[in-house]
Coordinates of C-alpha atoms in Angstrom, one line a residue:
X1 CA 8.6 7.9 -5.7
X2 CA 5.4 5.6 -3.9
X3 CA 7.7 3.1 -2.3
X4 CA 8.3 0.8 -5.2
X5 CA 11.0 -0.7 -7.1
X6 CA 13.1 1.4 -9.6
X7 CA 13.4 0.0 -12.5
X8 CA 16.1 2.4 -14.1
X9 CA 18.4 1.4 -10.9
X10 CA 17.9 -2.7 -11.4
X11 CA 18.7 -2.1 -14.9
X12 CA 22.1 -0.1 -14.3
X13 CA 22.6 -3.0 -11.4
X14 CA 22.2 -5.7 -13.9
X15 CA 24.2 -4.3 -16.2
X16 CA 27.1 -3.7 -14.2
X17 CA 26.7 -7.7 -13.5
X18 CA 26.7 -8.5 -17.1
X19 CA 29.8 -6.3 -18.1
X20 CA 31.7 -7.7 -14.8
X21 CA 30.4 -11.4 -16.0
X22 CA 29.0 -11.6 -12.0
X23 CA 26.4 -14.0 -11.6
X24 CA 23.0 -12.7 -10.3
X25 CA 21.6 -15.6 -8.5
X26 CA 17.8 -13.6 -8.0
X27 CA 15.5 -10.5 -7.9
X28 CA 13.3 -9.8 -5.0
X29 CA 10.5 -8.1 -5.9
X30 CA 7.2 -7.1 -3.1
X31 CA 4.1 -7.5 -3.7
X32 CA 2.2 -6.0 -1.2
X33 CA 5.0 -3.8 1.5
X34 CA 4.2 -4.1 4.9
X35 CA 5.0 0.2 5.1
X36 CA 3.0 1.1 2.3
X37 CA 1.1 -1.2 0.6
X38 CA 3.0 -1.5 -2.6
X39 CA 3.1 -3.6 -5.3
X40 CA 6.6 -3.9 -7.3
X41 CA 6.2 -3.1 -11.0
X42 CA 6.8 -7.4 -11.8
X43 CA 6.2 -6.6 -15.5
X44 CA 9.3 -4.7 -15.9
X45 CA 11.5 -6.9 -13.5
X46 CA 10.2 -9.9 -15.7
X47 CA 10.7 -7.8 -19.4
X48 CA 14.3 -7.0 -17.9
X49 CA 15.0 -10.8 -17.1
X50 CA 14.0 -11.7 -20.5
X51 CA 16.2 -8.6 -22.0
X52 CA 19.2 -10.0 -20.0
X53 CA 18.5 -13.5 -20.9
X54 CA 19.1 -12.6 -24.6
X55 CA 22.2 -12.0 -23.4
X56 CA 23.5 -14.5 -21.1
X57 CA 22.5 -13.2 -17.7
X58 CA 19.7 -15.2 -16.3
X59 CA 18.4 -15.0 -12.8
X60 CA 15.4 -15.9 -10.4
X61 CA 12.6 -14.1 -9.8
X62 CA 10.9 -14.3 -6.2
X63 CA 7.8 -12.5 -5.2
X64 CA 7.3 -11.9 -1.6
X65 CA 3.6 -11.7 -1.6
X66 CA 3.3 -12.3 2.0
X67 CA 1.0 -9.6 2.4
X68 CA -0.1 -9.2 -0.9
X69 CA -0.4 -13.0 -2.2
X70 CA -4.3 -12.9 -1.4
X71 CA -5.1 -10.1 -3.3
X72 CA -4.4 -12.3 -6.3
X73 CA -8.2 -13.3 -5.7
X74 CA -9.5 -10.1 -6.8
X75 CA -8.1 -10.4 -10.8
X76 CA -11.3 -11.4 -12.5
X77 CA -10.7 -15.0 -14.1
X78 CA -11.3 -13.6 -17.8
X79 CA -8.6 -10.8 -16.9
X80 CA -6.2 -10.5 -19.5
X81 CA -3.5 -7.7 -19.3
X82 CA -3.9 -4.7 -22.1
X83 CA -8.1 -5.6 -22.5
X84 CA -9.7 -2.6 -22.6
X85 CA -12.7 -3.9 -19.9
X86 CA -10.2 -3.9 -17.3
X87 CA -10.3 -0.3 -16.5
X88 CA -14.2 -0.3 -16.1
X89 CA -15.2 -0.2 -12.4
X90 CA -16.9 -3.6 -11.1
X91 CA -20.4 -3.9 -11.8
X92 CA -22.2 -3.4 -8.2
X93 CA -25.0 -5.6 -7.1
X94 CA -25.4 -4.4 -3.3
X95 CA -28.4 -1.9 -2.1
X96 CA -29.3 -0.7 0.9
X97 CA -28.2 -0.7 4.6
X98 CA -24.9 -1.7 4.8
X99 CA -24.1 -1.6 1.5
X100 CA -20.2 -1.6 0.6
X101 CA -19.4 -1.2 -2.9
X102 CA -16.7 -3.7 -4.6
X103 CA -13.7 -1.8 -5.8
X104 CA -11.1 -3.2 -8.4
X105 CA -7.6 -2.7 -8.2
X106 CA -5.6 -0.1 -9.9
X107 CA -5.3 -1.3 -13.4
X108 CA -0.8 -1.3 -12.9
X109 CA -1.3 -3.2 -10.3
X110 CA -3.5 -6.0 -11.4
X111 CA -1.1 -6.4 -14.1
X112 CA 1.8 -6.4 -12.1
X113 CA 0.0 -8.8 -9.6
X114 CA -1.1 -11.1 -12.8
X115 CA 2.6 -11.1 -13.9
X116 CA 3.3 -13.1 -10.1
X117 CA 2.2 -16.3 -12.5
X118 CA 6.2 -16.2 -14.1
X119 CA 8.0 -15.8 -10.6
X120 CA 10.3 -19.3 -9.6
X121 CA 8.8 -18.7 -6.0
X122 CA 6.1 -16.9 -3.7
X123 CA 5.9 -16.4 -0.3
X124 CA 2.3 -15.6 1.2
X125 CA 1.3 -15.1 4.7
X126 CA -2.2 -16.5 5.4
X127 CA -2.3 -15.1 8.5
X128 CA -2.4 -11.3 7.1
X129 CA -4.7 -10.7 4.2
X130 CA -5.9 -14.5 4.4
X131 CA -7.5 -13.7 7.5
X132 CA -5.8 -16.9 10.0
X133 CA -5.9 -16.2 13.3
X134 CA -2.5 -18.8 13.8
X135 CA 1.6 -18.1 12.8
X136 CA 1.0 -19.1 8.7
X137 CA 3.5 -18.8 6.1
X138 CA 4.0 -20.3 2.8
X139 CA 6.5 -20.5 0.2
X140 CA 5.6 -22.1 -3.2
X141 CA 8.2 -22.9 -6.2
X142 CA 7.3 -23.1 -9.7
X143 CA 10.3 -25.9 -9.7
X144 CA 9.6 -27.9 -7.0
X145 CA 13.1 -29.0 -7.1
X146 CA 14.2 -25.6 -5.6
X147 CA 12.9 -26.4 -2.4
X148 CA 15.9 -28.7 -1.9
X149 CA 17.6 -25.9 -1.2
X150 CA 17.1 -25.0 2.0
X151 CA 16.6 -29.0 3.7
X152 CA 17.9 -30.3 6.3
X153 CA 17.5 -33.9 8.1
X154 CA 18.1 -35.2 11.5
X155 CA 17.1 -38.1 13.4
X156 CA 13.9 -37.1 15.3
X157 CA 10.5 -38.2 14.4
X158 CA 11.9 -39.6 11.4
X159 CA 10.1 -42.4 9.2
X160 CA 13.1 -44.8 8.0
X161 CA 13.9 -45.3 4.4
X162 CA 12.4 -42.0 3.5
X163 CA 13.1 -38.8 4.1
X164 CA 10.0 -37.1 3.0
X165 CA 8.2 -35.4 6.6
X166 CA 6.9 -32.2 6.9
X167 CA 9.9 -31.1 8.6
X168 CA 12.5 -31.3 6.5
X169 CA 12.2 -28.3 4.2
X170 CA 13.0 -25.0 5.5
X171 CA 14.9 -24.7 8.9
X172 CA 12.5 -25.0 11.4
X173 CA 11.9 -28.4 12.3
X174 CA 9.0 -29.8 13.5
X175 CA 6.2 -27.4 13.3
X176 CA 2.4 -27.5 14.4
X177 CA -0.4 -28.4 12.0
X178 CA -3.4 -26.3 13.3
X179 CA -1.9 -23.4 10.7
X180 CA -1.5 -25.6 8.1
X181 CA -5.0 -27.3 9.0
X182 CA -7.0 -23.8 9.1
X183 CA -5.6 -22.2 6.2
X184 CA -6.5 -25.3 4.0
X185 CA -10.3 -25.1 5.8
X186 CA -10.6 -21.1 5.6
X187 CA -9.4 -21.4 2.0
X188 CA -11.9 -24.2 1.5
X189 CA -14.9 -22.6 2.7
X190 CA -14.2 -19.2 1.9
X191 CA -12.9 -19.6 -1.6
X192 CA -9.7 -18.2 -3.6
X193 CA -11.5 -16.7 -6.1
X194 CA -13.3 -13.3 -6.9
X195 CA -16.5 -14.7 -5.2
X196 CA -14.6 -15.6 -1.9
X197 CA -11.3 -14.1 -0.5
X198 CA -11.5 -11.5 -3.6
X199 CA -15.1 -10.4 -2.6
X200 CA -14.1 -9.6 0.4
X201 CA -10.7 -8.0 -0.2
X202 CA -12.8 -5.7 -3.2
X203 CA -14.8 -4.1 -0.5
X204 CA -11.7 -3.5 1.5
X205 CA -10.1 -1.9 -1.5
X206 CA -12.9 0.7 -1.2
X207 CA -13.5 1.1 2.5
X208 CA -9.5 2.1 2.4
X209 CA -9.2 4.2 -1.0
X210 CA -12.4 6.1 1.2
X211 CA -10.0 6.7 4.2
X212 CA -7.0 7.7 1.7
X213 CA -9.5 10.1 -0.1
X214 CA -9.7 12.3 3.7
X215 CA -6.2 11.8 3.9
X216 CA -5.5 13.6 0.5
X217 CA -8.1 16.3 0.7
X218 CA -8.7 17.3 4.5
X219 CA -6.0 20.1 4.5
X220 CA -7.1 23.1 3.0
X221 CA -4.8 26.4 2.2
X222 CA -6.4 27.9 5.1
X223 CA -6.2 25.1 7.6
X224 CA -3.5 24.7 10.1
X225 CA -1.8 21.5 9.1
X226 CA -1.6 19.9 5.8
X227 CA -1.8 15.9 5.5
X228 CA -0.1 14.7 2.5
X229 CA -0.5 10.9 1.8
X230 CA 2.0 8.8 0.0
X231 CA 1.0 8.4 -3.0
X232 CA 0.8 10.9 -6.2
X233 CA -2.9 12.0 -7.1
X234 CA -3.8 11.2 -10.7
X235 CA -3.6 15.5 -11.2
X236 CA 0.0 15.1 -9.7
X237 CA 1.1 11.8 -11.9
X238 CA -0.2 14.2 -15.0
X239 CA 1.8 17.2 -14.5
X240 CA 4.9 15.2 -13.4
X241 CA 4.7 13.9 -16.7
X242 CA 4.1 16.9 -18.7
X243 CA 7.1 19.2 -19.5
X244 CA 5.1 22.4 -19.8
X245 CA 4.0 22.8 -16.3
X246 CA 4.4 25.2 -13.7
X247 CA 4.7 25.4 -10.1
X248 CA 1.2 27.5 -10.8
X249 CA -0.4 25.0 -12.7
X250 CA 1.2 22.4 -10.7
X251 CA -0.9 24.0 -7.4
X252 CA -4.3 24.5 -9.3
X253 CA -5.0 21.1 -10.4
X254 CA -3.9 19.7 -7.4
X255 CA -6.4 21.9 -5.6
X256 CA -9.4 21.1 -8.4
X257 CA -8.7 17.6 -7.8
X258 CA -9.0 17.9 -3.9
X259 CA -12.0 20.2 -4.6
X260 CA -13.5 17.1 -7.2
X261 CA -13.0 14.6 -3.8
X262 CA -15.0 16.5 -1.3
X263 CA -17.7 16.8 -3.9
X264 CA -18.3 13.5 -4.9
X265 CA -16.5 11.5 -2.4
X266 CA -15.9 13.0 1.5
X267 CA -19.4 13.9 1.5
X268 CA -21.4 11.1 -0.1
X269 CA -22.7 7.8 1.4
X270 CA -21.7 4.4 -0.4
X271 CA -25.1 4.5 -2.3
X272 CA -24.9 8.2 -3.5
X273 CA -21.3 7.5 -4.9
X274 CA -22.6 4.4 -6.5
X275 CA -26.1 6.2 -7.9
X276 CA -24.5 9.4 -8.8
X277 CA -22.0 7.2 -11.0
X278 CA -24.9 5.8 -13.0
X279 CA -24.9 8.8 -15.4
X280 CA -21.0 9.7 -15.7
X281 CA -18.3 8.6 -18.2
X282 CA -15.9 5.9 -17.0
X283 CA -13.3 8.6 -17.0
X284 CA -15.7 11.1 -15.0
X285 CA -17.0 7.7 -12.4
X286 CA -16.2 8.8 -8.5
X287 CA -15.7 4.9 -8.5
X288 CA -12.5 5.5 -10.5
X289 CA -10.9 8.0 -8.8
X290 CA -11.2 6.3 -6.1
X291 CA -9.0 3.6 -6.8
X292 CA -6.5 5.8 -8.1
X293 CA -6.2 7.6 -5.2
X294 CA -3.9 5.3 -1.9
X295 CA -1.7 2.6 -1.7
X296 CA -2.1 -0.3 -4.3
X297 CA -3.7 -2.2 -1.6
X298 CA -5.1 -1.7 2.1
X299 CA -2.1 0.4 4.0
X300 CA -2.4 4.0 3.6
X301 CA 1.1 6.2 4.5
X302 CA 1.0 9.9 4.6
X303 CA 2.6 12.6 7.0
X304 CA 1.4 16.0 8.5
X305 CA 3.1 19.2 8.2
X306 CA 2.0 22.3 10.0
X307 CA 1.5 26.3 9.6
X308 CA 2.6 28.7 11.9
X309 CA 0.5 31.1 12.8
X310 CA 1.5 33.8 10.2
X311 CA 0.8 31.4 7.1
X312 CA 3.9 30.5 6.7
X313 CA 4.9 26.6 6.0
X314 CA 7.2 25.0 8.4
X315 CA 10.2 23.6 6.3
X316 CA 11.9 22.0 9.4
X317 CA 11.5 17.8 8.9
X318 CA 12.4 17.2 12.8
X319 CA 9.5 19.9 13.3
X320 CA 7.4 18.0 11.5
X321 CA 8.5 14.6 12.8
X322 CA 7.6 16.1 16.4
X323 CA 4.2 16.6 15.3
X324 CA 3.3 13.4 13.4
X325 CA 4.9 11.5 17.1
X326 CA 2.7 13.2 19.2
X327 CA -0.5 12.5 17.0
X328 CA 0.7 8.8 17.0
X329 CA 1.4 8.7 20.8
X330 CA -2.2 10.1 21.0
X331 CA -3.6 7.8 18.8
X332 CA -1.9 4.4 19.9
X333 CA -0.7 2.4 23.0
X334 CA 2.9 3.3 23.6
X335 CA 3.2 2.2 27.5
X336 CA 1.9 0.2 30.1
X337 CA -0.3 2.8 31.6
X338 CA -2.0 3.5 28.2
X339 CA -5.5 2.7 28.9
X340 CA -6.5 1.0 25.1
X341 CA -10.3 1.2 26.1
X342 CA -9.7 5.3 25.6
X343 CA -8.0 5.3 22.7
X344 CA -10.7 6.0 19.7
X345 CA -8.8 4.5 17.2
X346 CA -5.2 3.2 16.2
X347 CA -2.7 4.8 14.4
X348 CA 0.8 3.4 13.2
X349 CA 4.1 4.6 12.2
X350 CA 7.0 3.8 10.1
X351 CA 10.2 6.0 9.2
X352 CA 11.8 6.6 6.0
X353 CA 15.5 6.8 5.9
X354 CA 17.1 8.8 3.4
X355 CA 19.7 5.6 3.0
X356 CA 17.0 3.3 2.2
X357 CA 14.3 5.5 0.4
X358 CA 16.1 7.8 -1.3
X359 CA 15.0 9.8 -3.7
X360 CA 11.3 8.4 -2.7
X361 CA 11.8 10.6 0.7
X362 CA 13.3 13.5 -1.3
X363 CA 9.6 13.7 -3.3
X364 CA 7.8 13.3 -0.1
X365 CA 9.4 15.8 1.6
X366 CA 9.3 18.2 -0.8
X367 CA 5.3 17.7 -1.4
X368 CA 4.9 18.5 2.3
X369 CA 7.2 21.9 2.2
X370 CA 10.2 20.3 3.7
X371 CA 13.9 20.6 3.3
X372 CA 15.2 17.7 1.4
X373 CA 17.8 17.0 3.9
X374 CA 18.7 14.1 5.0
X375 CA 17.1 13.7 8.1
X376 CA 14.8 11.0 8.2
X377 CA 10.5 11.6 8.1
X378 CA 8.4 10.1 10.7
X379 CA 5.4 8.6 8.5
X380 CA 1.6 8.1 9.7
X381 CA 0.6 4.6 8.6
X382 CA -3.3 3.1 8.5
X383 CA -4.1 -0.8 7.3
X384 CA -7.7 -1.4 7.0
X385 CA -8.9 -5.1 7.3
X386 CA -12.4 -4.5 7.4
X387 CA -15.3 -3.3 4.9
X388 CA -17.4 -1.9 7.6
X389 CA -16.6 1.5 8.3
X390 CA -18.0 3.2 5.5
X391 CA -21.2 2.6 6.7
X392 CA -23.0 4.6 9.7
X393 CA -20.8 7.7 8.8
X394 CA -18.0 5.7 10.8
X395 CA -15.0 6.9 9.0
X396 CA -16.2 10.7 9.1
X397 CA -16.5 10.0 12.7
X398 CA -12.4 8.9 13.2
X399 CA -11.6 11.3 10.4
X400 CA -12.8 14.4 12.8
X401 CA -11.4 13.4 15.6
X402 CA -7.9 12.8 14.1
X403 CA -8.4 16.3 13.0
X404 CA -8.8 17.2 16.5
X405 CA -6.2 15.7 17.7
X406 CA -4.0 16.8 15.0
X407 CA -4.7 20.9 15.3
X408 CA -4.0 20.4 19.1
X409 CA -0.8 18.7 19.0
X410 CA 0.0 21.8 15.9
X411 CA -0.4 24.0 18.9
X412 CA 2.0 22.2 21.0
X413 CA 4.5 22.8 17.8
X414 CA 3.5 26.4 17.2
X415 CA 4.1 27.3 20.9
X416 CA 7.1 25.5 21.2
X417 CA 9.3 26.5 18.3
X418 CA 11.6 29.7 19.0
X419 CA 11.1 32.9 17.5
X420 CA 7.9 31.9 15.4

């Protein structure tokens, strides 16, 4: 239902191979979606490869961790999966101006982003969440055998007697070395640890779960949209999972939660967060919440819905798509003539097709008071590179005016729709 892999359905699939004796020759799983930030559950994919294994179906496992391959720097080096330590929010050292507290992962996905150590391959991008300002890709193999492959030779720039050159592998040909060169020297000098590229991607991890914290709680039952981001609340993952609730009960801690995140989160500065912690249970720690609420990493996706005038919830997804196209073609450069200068911030947008998200659309549209049709929803996407904006009351400043922008464009909806 949050844009990952299902489990249940690569089980059925890998069944179906075993009982038709069809070889699997390897499972994909993402670390790190360039739509929504979200990290594959690699535990299970890796538990079901050993399952199979036991009984004669083996197949690879590649990671594409091309955005999500540098967040590997934020697992502690003593982590080990099921320790209870790991759900204990980083120990801040920070004071002052400009502070930024670190922020840890989600406790799922540091596991499932330790489990990356038993993939046959990894792709990571350097130049997204490692920061290069060049074209860098990688692709690493556990075997190094397996990059044979996909080689090729031909007869240019070639050294005789060998065929080992930095061409060969892969099916580009001869490529530049200035991305190679400045991903080795940023790696070098920034560090691929906690204390370098993991510093920096901890404070990012709480500059974004910040922004995803408006997202989730902005809309109130009196105001006239409602923003709905991607990704379950803890209150929402709890009475999913609990047989006995109600559509009433459902509603209520869904609004105590939102209610719990405008106390001690939308109106708090880094430091009051941090001090007000001090005093609080681990379970009770804003610091906590916080990382349970957005993506797994640093993309936030969520989708407006609107009220008419009367109260009444529109349940009309091209209605709704209208609206969230018209806040994005406010909020981003969509033609030549757009002046970017005037523009406060940037928005982005994705879609989700009912023939590729399925059921994962369904939920979505269904949270936002939609028909689950199949019509496809226009989806709001934000990606946050920087730690910075929590200071100076920066993100309550881009928060209000997408809420501007937002209850204008409702009007344009509102007045536009026949016979509401």
């Amino acid at each position: 239902m949050e844009a990952r892999l299902d489990l249940n359905d690569l089980d059925k699939q890998l069944q179906a191979s075993l009982e038709k004796q069809q070889a699997v020759y390897a499972v994909v799983s993402i670390c790190g979606s360039t739509e929504e930030g979200a990290v594959d559950p690699l535990r299970g994919v890796f538990e079901l490869r050993r399952k199979y294994q036991a009984q004669g179906l083996s197949f690879v496992v590649h990671v594409d961790g091309a955005w999500g391959g540098y967040f590997a720097s934020m697992i502690p080096r003593d982590f080990r999966p099921g320790d209870p330590k790991n759900a204990e929010p980083p120990k801040q050292t920070g004071r002052g101006s400009g502070f930024v507290p670190d922020a840890s992962l989600r406790l799922e996905t540091q596991e499932d982003i330790y489990a990356m150590r038993d993939a046959d391959s990894i792709t990571v991008d350097p130049h997204k969440a490692g920061y290069i300002p060049y074209p860098a890709g990688s692709l690493c193999y556990r075997d190094e055998r397996m990059r044979f492959l996909i080689t090729w030779t031909s007869p240019y720039i070639s050294r005789a007697g060998t065929t080992e050159s930095i061409g060969v592998y892969g099916v580009e040909g001869s490529k530049p070395g200035a991305s190679a060169m400045s991903t080795w020297l940023a790696n070098r000098c920034i560090g691929t640890g906690p204390e370098g590229y993991g510093a920096l991607m901890a404070e990012v991890c709480f500059t974004i779960s910040r922004l995803s914290a408006h997202w989730a709680a902005m809309s109130t039952k009196t105001s006239s949209f409602i923003c709905v981001p991607l990704n379950l609340l803890p209150s929402e993952r709890k009475a999913m999972q609990d047989p006995n609730t109600t559509s009433e009960s459902y509603a209520q801690a869904v609004d105590q939660e939102k209610q719990l995140i405008r106390d001690r989160v939308l109106n708090k500065s880094n430091q009051e967060i941090i001090d007000e912690d001090a005093d609080r249970a681990t379970e009770d720690k804003a610091m906590v919440l916080l990382r349970a609420l957005g993506s797994d990493l640093n993309i936030n996706a969520f989708a407006l819905n609107f009220r008419y005038s009367d109260g009444t919830v529109n349940d009309d997804v091209e209605e709704a798509n209208y609206l969230n196209r018209r806040v994005v073609e406010v909020l981003s450069v969509d033609s030549p003539e757009d002046d970017a200068t005037k523009i406060p911030f940037f928005l982005t947008s994705t879609e989700f097709e009912h023939e590729l998200y399925g059921d994962c659309a369904k939920h979505f549209k269904k949270r936002l008071g939609l028909a689950e049709d199949e019509v496809s929803l226009f989806v709001l996407r934000n990606v946050l590179m920087t730690p910075f904006p929590t200071e100076g009351n920066f993100i309550d400043k881009m928060v209000n005016i997408f809420q501007e922008v937002v209850e204008k464009e409702v009007e344009v909806n509102t007045q536009s729709t026949p016979g509401k």
